[in-house]
Short mmCIF file of C-alpha atoms and ligand atoms in Angstrom, two decimals:
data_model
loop_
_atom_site.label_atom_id
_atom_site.label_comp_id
_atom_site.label_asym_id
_atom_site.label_seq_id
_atom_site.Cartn_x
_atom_site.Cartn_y
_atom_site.Cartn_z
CA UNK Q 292 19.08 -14.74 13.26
CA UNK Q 293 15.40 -12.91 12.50
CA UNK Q 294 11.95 -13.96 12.87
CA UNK Q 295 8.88 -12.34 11.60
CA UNK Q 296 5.92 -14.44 13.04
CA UNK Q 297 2.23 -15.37 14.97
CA UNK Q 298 2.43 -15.97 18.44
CA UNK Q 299 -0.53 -16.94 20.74
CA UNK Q 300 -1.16 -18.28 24.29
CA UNK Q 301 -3.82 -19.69 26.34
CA UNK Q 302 -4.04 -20.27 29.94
CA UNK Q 303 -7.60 -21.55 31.10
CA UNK Q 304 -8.47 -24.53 32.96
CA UNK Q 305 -11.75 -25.25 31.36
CA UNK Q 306 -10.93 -25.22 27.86
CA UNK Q 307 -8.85 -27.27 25.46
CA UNK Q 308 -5.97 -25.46 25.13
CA UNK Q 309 -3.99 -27.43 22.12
CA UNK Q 310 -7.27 -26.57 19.90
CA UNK Q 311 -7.82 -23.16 20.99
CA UNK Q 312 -4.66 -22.53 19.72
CA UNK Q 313 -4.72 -23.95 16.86
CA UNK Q 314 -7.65 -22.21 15.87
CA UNK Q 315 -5.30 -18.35 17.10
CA UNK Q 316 -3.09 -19.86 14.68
CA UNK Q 317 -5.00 -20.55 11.70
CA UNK Q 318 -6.40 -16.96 11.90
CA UNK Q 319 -3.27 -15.95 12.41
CA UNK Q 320 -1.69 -18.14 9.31
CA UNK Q 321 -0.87 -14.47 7.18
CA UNK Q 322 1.94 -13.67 9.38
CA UNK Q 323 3.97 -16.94 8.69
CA UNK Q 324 3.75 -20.18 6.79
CA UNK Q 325 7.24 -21.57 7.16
CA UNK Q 326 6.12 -24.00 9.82
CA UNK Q 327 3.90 -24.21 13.01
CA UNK Q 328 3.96 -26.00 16.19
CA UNK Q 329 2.20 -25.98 20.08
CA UNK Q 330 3.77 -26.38 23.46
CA UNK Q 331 1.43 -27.57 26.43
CA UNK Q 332 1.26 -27.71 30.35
CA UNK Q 333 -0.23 -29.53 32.48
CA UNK Q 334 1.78 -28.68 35.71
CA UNK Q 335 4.12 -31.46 35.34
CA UNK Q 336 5.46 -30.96 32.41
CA UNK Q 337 5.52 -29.08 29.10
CA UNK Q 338 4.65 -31.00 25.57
CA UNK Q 339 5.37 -29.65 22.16
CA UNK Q 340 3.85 -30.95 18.67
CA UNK Q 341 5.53 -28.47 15.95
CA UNK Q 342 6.41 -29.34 11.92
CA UNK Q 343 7.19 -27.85 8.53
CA UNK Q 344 3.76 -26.20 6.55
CA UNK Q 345 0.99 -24.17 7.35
CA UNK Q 346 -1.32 -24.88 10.95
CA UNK Q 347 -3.67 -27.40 8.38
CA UNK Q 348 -0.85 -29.13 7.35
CA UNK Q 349 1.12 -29.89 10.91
CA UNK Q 350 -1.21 -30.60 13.47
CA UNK Q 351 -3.92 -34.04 12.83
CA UNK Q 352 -6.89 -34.87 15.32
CA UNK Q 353 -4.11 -37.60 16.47
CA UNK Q 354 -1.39 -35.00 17.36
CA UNK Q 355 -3.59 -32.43 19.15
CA UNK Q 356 -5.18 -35.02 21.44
CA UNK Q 357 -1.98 -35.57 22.40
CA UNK Q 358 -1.18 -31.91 23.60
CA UNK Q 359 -3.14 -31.95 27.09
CA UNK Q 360 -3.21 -29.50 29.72
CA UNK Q 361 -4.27 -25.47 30.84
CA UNK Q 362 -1.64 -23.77 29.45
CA UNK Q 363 -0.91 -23.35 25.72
CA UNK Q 364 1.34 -21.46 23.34
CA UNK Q 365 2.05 -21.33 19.76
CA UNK Q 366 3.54 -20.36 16.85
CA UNK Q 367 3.62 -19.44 13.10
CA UNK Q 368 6.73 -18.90 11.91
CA UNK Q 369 7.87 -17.05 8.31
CA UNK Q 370 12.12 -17.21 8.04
CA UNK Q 371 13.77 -13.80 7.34
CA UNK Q 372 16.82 -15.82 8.71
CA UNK Q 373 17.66 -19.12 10.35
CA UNK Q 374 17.74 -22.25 7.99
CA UNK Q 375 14.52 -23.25 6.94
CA UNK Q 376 13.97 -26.53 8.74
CA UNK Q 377 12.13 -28.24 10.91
CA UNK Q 378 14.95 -27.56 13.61
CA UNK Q 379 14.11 -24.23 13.71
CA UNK Q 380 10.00 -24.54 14.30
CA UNK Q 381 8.76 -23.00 17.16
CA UNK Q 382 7.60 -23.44 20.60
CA UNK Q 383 11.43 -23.77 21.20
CA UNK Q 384 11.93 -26.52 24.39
CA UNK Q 385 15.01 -24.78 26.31
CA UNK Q 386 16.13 -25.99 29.72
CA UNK Q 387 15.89 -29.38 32.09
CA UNK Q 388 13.42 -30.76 34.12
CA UNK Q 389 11.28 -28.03 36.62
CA UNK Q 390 13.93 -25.41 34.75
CA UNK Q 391 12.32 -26.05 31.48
CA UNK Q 392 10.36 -23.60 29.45
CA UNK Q 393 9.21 -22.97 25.93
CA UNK Q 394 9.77 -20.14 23.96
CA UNK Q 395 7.46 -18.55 20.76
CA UNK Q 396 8.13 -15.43 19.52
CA UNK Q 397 8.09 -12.39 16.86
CA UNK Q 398 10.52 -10.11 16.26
CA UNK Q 399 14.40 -9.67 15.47
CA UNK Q 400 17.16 -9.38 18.46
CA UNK Q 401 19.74 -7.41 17.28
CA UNK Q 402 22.69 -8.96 19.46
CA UNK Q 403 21.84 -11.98 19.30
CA UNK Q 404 25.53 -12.90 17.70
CA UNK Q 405 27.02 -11.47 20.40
CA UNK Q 406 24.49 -12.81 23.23
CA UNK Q 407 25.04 -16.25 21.53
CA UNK Q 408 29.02 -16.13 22.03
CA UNK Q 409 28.85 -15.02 25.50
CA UNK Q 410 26.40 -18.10 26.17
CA UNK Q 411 28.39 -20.38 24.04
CA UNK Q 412 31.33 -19.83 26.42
CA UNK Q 413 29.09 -19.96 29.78
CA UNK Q 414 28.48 -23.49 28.53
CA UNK Q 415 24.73 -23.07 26.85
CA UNK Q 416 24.23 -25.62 23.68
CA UNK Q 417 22.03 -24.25 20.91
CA UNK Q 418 19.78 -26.78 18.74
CA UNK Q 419 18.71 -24.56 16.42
CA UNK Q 420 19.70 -20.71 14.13
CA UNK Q 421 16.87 -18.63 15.77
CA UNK Q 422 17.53 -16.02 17.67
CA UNK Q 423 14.61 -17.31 19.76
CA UNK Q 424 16.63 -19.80 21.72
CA UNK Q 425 19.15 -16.53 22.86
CA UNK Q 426 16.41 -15.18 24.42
CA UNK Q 427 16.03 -18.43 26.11
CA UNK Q 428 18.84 -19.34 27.11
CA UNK Q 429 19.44 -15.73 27.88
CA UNK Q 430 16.69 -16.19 30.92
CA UNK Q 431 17.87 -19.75 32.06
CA UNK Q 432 21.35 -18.08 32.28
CA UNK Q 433 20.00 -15.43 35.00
CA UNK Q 434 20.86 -15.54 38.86
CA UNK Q 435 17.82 -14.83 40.09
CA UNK Q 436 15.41 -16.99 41.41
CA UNK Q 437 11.86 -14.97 40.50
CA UNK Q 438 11.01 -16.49 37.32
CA UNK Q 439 9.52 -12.61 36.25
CA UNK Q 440 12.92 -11.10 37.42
CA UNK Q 441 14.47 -13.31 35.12
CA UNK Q 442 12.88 -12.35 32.22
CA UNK Q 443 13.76 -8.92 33.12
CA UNK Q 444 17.56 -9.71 33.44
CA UNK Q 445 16.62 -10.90 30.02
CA UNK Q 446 15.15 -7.92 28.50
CA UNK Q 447 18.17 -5.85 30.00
CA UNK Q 448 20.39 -7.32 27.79
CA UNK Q 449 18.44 -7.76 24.96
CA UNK Q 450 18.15 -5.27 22.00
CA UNK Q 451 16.01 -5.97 19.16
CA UNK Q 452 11.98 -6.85 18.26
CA UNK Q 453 10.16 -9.23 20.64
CA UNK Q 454 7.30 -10.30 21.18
CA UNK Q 455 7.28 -13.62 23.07
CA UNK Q 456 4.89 -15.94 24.83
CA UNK Q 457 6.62 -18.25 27.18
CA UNK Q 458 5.90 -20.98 29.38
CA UNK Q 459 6.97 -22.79 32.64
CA UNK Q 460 4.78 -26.26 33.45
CA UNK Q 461 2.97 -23.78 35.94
CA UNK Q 462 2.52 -20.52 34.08
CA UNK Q 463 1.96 -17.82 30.87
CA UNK Q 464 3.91 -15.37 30.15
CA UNK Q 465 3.60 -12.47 27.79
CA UNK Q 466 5.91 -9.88 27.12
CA UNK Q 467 7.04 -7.14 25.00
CA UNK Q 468 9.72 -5.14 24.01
CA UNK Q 469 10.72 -1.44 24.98
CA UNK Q 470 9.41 0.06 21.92
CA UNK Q 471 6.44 -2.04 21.09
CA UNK Q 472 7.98 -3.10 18.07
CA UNK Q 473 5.40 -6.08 17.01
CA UNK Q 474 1.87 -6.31 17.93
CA UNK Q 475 1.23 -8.28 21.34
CA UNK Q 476 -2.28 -8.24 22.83
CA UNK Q 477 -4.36 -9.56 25.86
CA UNK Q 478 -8.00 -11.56 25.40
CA UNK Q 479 -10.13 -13.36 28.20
CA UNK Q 480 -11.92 -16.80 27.80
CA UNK Q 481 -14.36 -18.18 30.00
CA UNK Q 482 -12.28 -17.66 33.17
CA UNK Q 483 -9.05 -17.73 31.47
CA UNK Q 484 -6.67 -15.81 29.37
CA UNK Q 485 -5.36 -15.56 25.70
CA UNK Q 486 -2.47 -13.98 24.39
CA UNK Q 487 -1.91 -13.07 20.88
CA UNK Q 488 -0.13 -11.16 17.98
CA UNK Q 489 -3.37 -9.67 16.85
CA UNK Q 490 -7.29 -8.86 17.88
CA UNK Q 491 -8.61 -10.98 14.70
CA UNK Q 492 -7.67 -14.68 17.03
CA UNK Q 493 -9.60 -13.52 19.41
CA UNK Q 494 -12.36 -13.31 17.58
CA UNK Q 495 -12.22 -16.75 16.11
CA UNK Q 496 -12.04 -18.33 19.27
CA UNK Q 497 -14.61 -16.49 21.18
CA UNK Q 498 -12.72 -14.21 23.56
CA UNK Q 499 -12.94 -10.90 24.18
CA UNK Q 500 -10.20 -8.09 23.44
CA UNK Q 501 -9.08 -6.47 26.89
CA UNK Q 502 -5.84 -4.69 26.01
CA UNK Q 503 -2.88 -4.23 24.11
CA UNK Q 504 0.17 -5.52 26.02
CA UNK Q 505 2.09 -2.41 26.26
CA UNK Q 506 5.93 -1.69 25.13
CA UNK Q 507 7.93 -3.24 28.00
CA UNK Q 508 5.35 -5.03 29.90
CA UNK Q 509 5.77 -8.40 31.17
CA UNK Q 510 2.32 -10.17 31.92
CA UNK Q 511 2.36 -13.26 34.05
CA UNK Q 512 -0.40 -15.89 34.45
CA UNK Q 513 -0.23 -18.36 37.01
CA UNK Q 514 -2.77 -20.04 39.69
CA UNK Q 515 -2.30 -16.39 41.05
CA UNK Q 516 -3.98 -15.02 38.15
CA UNK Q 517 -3.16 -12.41 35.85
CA UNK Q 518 0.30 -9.96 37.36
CA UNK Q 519 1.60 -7.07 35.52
CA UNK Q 520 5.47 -5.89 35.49
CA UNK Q 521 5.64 -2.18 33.79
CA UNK Q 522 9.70 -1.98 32.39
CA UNK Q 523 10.89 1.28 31.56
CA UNK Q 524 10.17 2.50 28.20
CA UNK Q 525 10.78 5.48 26.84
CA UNK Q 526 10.03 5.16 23.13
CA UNK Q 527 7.65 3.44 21.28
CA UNK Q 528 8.39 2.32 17.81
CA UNK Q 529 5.36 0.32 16.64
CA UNK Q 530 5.74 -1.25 12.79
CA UNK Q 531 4.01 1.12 10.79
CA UNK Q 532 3.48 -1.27 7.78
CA UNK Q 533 1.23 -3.42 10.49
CA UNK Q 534 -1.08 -0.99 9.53
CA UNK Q 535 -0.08 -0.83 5.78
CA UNK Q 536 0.36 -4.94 4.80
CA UNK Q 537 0.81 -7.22 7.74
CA UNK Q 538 -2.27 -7.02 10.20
CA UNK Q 539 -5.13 -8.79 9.16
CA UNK Q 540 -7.74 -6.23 8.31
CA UNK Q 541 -10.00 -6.95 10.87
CA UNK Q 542 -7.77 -6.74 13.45
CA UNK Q 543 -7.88 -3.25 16.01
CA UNK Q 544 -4.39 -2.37 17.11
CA UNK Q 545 -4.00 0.52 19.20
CA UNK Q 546 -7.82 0.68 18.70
CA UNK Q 547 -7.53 1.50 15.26
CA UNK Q 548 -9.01 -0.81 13.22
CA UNK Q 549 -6.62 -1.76 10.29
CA UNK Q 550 -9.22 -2.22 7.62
CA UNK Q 551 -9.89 1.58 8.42
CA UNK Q 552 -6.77 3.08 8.68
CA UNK Q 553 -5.78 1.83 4.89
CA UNK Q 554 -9.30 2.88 3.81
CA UNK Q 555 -7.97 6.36 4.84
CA UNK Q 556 -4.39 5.72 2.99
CA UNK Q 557 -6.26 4.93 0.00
CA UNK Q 558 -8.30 8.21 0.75
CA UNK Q 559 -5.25 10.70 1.20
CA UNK Q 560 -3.61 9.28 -1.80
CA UNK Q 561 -6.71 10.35 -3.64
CA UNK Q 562 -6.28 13.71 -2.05
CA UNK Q 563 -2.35 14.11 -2.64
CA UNK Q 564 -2.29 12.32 -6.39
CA UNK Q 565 -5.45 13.12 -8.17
CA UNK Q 566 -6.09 12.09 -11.61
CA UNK Q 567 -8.29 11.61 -14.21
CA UNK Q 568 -9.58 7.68 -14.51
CA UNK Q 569 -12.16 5.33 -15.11
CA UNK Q 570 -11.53 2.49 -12.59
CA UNK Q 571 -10.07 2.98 -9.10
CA UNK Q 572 -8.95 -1.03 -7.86
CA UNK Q 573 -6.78 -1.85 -5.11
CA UNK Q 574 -4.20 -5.21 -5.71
CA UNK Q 575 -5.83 -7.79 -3.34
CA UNK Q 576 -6.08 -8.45 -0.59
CA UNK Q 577 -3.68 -6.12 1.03
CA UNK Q 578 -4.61 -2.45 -0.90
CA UNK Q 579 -8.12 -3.44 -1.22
CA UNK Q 580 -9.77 -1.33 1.31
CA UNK Q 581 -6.91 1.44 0.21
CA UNK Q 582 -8.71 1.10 -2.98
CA UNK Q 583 -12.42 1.99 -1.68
CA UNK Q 584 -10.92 4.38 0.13
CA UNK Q 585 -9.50 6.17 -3.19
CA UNK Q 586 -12.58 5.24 -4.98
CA UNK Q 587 -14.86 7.21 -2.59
CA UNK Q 588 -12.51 9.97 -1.84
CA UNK Q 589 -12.29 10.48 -5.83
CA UNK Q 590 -15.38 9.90 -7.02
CA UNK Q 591 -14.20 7.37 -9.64
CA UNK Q 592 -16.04 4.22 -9.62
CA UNK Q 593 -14.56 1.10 -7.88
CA UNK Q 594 -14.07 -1.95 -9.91
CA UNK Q 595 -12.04 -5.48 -9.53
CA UNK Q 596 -9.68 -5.88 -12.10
CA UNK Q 597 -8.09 -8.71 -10.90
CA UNK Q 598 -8.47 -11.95 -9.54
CA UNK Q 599 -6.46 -13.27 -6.52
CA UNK Q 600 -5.08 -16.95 -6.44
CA UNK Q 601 -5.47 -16.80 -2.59
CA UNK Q 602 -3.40 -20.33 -2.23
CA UNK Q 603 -0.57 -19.44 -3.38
CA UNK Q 604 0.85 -17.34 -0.43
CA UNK Q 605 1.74 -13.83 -0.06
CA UNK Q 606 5.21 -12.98 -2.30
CA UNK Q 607 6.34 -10.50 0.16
CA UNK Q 608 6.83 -12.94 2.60
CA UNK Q 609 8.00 -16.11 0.84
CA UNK Q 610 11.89 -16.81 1.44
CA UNK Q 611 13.05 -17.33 -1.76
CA UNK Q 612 13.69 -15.17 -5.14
CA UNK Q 613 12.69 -18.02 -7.45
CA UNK Q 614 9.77 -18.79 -5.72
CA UNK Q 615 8.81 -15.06 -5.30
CA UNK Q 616 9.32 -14.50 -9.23
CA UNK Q 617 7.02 -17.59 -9.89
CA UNK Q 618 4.39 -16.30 -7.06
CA UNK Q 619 3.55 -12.88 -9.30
CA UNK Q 620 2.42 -14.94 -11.98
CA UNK Q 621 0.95 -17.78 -10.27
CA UNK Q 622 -0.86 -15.25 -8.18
CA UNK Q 623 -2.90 -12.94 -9.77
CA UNK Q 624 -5.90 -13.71 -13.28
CA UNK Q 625 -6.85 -10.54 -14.44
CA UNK Q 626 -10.41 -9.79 -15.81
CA UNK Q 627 -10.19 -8.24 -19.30
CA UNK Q 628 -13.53 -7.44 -19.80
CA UNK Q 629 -13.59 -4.89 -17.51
CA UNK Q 630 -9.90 -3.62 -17.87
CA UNK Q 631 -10.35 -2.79 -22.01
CA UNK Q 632 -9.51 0.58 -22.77
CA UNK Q 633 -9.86 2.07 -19.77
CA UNK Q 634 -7.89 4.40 -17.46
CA UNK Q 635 -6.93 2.97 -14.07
CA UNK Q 636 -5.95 4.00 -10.80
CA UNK Q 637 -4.34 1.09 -8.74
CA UNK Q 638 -3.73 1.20 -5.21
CA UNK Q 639 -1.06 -1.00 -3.91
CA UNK Q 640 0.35 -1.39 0.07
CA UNK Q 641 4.03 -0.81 -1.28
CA UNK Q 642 6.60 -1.16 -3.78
CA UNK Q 643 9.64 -2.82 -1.77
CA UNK Q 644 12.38 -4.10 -4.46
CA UNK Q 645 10.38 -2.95 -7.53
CA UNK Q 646 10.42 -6.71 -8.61
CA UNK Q 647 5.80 -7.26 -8.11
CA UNK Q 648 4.84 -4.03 -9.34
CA UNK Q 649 6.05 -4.50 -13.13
CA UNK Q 650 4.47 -7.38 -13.54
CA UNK Q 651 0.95 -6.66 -11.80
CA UNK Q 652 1.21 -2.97 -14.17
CA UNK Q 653 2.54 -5.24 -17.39
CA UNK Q 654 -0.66 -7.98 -16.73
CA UNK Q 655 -3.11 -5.51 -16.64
CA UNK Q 656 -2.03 -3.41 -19.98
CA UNK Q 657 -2.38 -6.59 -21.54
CA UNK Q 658 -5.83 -7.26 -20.52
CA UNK Q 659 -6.41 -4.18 -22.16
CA UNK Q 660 -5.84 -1.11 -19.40
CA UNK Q 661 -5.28 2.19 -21.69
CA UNK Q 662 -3.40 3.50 -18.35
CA UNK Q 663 -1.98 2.28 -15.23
CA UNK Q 664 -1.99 5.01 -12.37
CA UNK Q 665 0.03 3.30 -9.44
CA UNK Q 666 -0.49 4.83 -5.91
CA UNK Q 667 1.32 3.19 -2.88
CA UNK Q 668 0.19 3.21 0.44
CA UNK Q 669 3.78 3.30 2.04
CA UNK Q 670 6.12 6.23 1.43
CA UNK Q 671 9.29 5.09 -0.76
CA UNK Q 672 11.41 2.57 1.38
CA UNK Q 673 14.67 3.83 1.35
CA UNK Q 674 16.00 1.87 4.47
CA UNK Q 675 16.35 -1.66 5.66
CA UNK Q 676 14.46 -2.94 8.29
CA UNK Q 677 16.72 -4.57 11.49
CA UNK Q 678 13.43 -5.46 13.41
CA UNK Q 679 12.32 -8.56 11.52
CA UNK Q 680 10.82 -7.63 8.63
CA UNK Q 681 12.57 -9.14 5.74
CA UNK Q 682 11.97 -6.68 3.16
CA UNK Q 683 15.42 -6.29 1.62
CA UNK Q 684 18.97 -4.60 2.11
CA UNK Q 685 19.65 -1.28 0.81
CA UNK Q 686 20.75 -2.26 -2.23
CA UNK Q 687 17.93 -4.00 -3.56
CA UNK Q 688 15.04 -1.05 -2.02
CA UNK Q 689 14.24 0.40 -5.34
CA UNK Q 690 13.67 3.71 -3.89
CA UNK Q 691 17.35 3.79 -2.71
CA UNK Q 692 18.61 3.38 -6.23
CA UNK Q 693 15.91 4.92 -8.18
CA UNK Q 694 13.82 8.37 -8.08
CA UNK Q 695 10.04 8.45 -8.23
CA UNK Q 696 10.42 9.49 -12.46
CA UNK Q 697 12.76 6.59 -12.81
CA UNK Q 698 10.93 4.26 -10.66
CA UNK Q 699 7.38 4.86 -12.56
CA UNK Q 700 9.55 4.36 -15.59
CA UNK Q 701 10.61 0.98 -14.40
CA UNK Q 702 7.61 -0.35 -13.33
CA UNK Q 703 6.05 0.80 -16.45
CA UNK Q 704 3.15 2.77 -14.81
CA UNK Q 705 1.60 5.89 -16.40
CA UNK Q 706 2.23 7.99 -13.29
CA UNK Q 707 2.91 6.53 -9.93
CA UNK Q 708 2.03 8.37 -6.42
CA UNK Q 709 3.15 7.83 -3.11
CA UNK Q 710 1.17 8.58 0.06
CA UNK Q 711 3.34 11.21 2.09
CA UNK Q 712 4.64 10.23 5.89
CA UNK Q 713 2.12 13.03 7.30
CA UNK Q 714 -0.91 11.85 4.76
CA UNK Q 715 0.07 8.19 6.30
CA UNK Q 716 0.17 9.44 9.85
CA UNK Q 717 -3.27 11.51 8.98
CA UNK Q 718 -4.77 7.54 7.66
CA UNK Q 719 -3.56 5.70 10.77
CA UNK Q 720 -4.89 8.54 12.90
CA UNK Q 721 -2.37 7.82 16.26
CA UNK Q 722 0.27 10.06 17.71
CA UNK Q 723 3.54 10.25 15.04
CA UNK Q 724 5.45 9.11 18.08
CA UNK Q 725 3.60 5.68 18.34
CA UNK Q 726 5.62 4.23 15.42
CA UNK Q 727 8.51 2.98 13.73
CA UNK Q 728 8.77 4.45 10.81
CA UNK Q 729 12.74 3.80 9.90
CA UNK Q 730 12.44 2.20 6.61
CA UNK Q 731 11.06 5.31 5.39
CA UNK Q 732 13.15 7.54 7.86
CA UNK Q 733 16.14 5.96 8.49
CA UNK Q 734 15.63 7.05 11.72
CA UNK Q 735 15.91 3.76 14.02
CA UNK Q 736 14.49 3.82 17.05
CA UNK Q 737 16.98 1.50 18.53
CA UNK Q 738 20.42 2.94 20.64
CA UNK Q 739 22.21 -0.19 18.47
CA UNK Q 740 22.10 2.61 15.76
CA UNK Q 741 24.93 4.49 17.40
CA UNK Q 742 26.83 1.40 18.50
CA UNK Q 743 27.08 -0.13 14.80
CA UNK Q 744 28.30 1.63 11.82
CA UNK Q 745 26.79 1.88 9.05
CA UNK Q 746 28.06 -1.14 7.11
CA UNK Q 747 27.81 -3.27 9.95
CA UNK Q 748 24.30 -2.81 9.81
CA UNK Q 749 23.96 -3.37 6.05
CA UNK Q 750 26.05 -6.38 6.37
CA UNK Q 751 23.76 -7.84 9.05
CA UNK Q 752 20.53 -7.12 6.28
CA UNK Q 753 22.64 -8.76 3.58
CA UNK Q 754 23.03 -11.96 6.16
CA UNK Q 755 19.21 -13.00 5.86
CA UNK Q 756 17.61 -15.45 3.96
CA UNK Q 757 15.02 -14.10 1.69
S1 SF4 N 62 11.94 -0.31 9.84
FE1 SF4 N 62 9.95 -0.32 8.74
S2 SF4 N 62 9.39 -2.48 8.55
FE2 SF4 N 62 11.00 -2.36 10.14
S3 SF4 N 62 9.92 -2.18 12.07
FE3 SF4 N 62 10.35 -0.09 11.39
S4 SF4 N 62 8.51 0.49 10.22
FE4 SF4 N 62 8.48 -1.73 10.43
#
């Protein structure tokens, strides 16, 4: 049970909510294409429109008219885990009548197996594989009557990655785990309030950035307006590769605007792995602001070598080997006339199973390249990732298996450079102790580490889709 997702909210009486949010999703489409969907309030009661395919493809001029109301949340979701079916689209409708709520959220609860059993046996029925609906039924199942203080029975229990909007027929919530895991931040609207996984939404829709909602913070909007509830938290652990390959780049988390923090990668690679080239490109979109960064650090002129098919979806984050395989080639034209005979450095956000990076090195030698210089944004990943992010168990992480000689052998690069953890720190320019860095580490910020051995963990990696 994983997600990796967009959420978004809006509470604001003088807007139409249903659009509004679709327009924070569509800008907000890069973190997850799986499926989409919309819950609304009007007071009364809570609607939901959500399907299979990007935000285009799900929601009509028919459907949104139908989503009325002040209060809005929605939802982008990308499977790491969880069939992939309409079942499991999100807003997730949990609950009866004035006890109902819906759910959207981002992240990966680690005990969600055994949070699931103990509900099972208190009774709770489960209509879908997300984790999502835990959390839900996890906050129905409290005691108490406050419907904040039941969130934070809920975040008691719960260990894991979340991010979550929620919503009664009265009110918004946001909230946020311990460490901060995902992205979560906090917009106003004429009068109202947005909510969503990054800054960028909040551009397209007109609102203006107020803050980040901070690691354990539960904000509440209701006809009382906006309430804050601070939970303890002690350590922050903040997805690094936010800042290396999932934030859009013109989003500003932590006010650090992404597009800058990987021009600075691409500028400390240029600093640790020198070399002497014609071209400097970075692999679009993610690494191409790493690549001006190396270009202008180096001196080397900047150049595009290749050509992104920018339908076709990010391979990263599309659940299925086959498809992934086909994506590499379907994915990228290169541009031969400006690739013959010469000596390139390539910047890329990371090399995760080793299975993109061959291919993207092979295309360009035979559009000519006399050398391929790889240079990674991310340090080698040498650890799975148990908040969400479906990068891979153990097994497949090349840089588990492989050293950096053997790896540039495999990938068939000329020489191959990865940016250090203090020359990534340096780029993203925010304290060390800000982030998660346990793919890299294998330090997890997360107590489950000493309640779960080893294997346990790796067999819960091997258990996602993707
Ligand atoms: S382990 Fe890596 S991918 Fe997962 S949350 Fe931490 S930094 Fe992000």
């Amino acid at each position: 049970m994983h997600e990796s997702c967009a959420v978004f909210g809006v509470y604001a009486h003088s807007e139409d909510v249903a659009r509004l949010t679709f327009f924070g999703l569509f800008a907000l489409q890069h973190r997850g294409q799986e499926s989409s969907g919309i819950a609304t309030a009007d007071g009364k009661k809570i609607s939901v429109y959500a399907g299979m395919g990007r935000v285009a493809n799900v929601f009509s001029e028919d459907s949104l008219s139908h989503l009325g109301g002040h209060i809005a949340i929605g939802h982008n979701r990308y499977s790491t885990a969880g069939s992939s079916r309409a079942g499991n689209a999100q807003p997730i409708l949990v609950g009866r009548g004035s006890n109902t709520i819906a759910i959207a959220h981002n992240g990966n609860i680690i005990n969600a197996r055994y949070l699931y059993e103990e509900l099972a046996e208190q009774g709770y029925t489960f209509r879908s594989t997300t984790d999502t609906e835990v959390i839900a039924n996890l906050i129905l199942s409290s005691t108490e009557k406050d419907f904040v203080d039941r969130v934070r029975y809920a975040m008691r229990r719960l260990q894991g990655a979340y991010s979550l909007v929620l919503m009664t027929n009265r009110g918004l919530y946001a909230v946020r785990d311990h460490f901060g895991v995902r992205p979560l931040c906090l917009g106003s609207i004429d009068g109202g309030w947005v909510i969503a996984s990054e800054s960028c939404a909040l551009d397209h829709i007109g609102a203006s950035f107020i803050r980040e909602v901070e690691p354990g913070e539960i904000v509440a909007i209701t006809e009382n307006g906006l309430e804050s509830y601070q939970e303890k938290s002690d350590k922050k652990g903040l997805c690094i590769f936010e800042f290396i390959y999932f934030a859009r780049p013109d989003s500003v988390i932590n006010g650090r605007l992404i597009h800058l923090a990987r021009q600075a990668m691409g500028a400390g690679l240029a600093q640790e792995y020198p070399v002497d080239a014609d071209l400097v490109m970075g692999v679009p979109d993610s690494a191409t602001a790493a690549g001006i960064g190396y270009a202008r650090e180096s001196g080397i002129p900047l150049a595009e070598g290749l050509i992104k098919n920018r339908y076709v979806g990010r391979t990263f984050i599309e659940p299925d080997q086959r498809i992934r395989d086909l994506g590499v080639k379907l994915k990228f034209n290169p541009l031969p006339q400006m690739l013959d005979g010469k000596r390139l450095v390539v910047v890329d956000d990371s090399i995760v199973r080793g299975t993109t990076t061959p291919s993207v090195v092979k295309i360009l030698k035979r559009a000519g390249a006399k050398e391929v210089h790889m240079r990674i944004c991310a340090p080698p990943l040498r650890h799975p990732c148990f908040f969400g992010v479906d990068m891979a168990t153990r097994q497949e992480l090349i840089a588990a298996q492989k050293n950096i000689t053997e790896i540039r052998d495999f990938i068939g690069a000329d020489s191959l450079g990865y940016l250090s953890i203090p020359g990534l720190i340096k780029a993203v320019a925010l304290p060390k102790d800000t982030f998660c860095m346990a793919c890299f580490t294998g330090d997890y910020p997360i107590p489950v580490q000493l309640e779960m051995d080893k294997l346990a963990l790796e067999t819960l990696a091997a258990g996602r889709q993707g």
